[in-house]
Structures are given as C-alpha cells and as structure tokens.
Amino acid sequence: MAEALKMTIAELETFLERDFPQVGDDFAIDHLDPDSLRVRLRVGDRHLRPGGTVSGPSMFALADVAIYLAILSRLGPVALAVTTNCSIDFMRKPARDADLVCEARLLKLGRQLAVGDAMLFSDGQPQVVARAGLTYAIPPAPKQS
C-alpha cells in the first residue's frame, strides 16, 4: 500500500513521546518507507515474564504501536485512531537479552478502517517470534466550516 508519507520518523517519535509519555521511551523507529515500518521495543526488565523472556503483553504492545504508527505515517497525527481487533499468534520464545523488532505493513487504509500485519522478530534473528493482524477504527475527519 504505497501512499505518500505525512509524517517522518522524527515526527512520529515526537508524537509518541508527547501523546504517550508512559511508553514513548520503550519504542524506537528503525525504518519507515511508504510500504513498511520497522519499530523496536527496547526490552527492559519491566517487559519480562518469570524466566526472563519477553511477555505476551509486551509483544502485543509492540505490534499495536507499530500498526498505529504506520497509520499515522500516512494520515498524520490522528491521536484518536483506536484498535478494534487484534489476533496474535505466539510462535516461539524471543531470544534472551535482545530487543524485539516489528516489521509492520498496512494491508488496507480506508476512510473508517485500517488493517495491518505485524511480524515480530528477536533482533538479529530470522525466525518469526509472533505474528499479529490488527484492525483500527479511524475517526471521521473534522468538518470544515
């Protein structure tokens, strides 16, 4: 889905830090182009479950943030776009002591809904750790007077 980008990596990271300060430091955008986005979860102790592996909720957060940022990169700063559905398959344990990286792409970007695909990897590893499909509701554009 190649559409013109409306936000840069720097603008997306600034938006995330300003509007979501509770998690803004957890994520970094490694790559952005009109077809894909790569987001990194800077894994810390708070993301780990007993046994030292990255928790499922942290993996969900990475997939969710990545698709959200992919949408924003094409629409601009629409803070009220919200997740309406997520299906995630956990396929293998993430590598210990490694960040998680999400390759995200939008499959559909309509006026009311966006559908995206997120593939999660341990940094430097080729095997998929988890795969998620997400749908977002896009708020109506403000009426022009």
XYZ file of C-alpha atoms in Angstrom:
145
model
C 0.000 0.000 0.000
C 2.238 2.786 -1.231
C 0.779 6.131 -0.183
C 2.626 9.361 0.412
C 4.053 9.700 3.902
C 2.622 12.527 6.011
C 4.946 12.093 8.995
C 8.673 11.409 9.268
C 10.404 9.128 11.763
C 11.316 12.147 13.907
C 7.728 13.446 13.849
C 6.316 10.020 14.770
C 8.750 9.607 17.662
C 7.987 13.133 18.925
C 4.243 12.409 18.718
C 4.656 9.161 20.648
C 6.773 10.800 23.361
C 4.359 13.748 23.700
C 0.996 11.955 23.497
C 2.013 8.641 25.105
C 4.777 9.556 27.577
C 4.087 6.405 29.605
C 5.537 4.253 26.781
C 7.297 6.721 24.482
C 10.767 5.688 25.667
C 10.051 1.990 25.109
C 9.961 2.215 21.310
C 12.244 3.400 18.509
C 11.505 3.532 14.797
C 14.291 1.883 12.810
C 12.854 2.313 9.303
C 9.958 3.986 7.501
C 9.022 3.970 3.845
C 5.668 4.150 2.013
C 5.235 0.366 2.236
C 6.520 -0.591 5.680
C 7.632 0.465 9.121
C 10.099 -1.208 11.488
C 9.703 -0.477 15.197
C 11.944 -1.683 18.015
C 10.875 -2.481 21.569
C 13.788 -1.548 23.813
C 13.409 -4.553 26.082
C 13.883 -3.848 29.772
C 13.136 -5.734 32.992
C 9.522 -4.486 33.037
C 8.879 -6.308 29.715
C 9.961 -9.709 31.035
C 7.928 -12.519 32.469
C 9.233 -15.012 35.018
C 12.058 -16.947 33.389
C 13.410 -13.843 31.639
C 11.549 -13.940 28.298
C 9.575 -11.043 26.849
C 5.944 -11.191 27.974
C 2.961 -11.590 25.670
C 1.511 -8.193 26.658
C 4.817 -6.537 25.698
C 4.760 -8.292 22.316
C 1.154 -7.173 21.808
C 2.154 -3.602 22.677
C 4.920 -3.662 20.055
C 2.577 -4.924 17.320
C -0.135 -2.439 18.319
C 2.202 0.563 18.428
C 3.801 -0.411 15.109
C 0.492 -0.559 13.238
C -0.669 2.657 14.941
C 2.492 4.448 13.806
C 2.142 3.036 10.286
C -1.362 4.553 10.137
C -0.171 7.901 11.499
C 2.680 7.995 8.985
C 0.079 8.027 6.207
C -2.746 10.059 7.795
C -0.888 12.478 10.026
C -1.331 12.806 13.807
C -4.757 11.236 14.383
C -4.471 10.508 18.103
C -7.973 9.041 18.369
C -7.483 6.154 15.940
C -8.143 3.059 18.074
C -7.569 -0.678 17.889
C -10.827 -2.523 17.229
C -9.438 -6.023 16.733
C -6.218 -7.944 17.229
C -5.299 -11.537 16.635
C -1.813 -12.598 17.642
C -0.022 -15.909 17.200
C 2.933 -16.545 19.501
C 5.205 -18.944 17.622
C 8.426 -19.184 19.611
C 10.131 -17.700 22.631
C 12.022 -14.489 21.928
C 15.782 -14.577 22.318
C 17.042 -13.568 25.745
C 18.835 -10.251 26.063
C 17.660 -8.945 22.689
C 15.296 -6.196 21.630
C 12.164 -7.177 19.737
C 11.679 -5.757 16.257
C 8.350 -5.486 14.439
C 8.005 -5.308 10.666
C 4.616 -3.669 10.091
C 2.689 -3.036 6.909
C -0.773 -1.790 6.151
C -2.939 -4.070 4.059
C -5.810 -1.594 3.802
C -6.165 2.054 4.693
C -9.727 3.213 4.217
C -11.760 6.163 5.478
C -13.072 4.289 8.530
C -10.842 1.235 8.988
C -7.201 0.303 8.637
C -5.961 -3.293 8.583
C -2.337 -4.149 9.240
C 0.021 -7.080 9.556
C 2.840 -7.205 12.125
C 5.714 -9.711 12.200
C 7.847 -9.763 15.367
C 11.459 -10.935 15.496
C 14.200 -11.034 18.095
C 16.805 -8.529 16.960
C 19.304 -10.230 14.663
C 17.291 -13.455 14.358
C 15.483 -14.555 11.166
C 12.728 -16.638 12.836
C 9.350 -15.033 13.452
C 8.544 -14.849 17.165
C 4.928 -13.699 16.747
C 2.546 -12.565 14.019
C -0.381 -10.229 14.578
C -3.228 -8.916 12.473
C -4.777 -5.670 13.714
C -7.726 -3.529 12.692
C -8.030 0.119 13.668
C -11.056 2.432 13.558
C -10.201 5.826 12.099
C -12.189 8.769 13.460
C -14.091 10.895 10.978
C -12.228 13.919 9.671
C -13.275 17.179 11.327
C -15.947 19.013 9.366
C -14.712 22.055 7.509
C -16.718 25.243 8.030
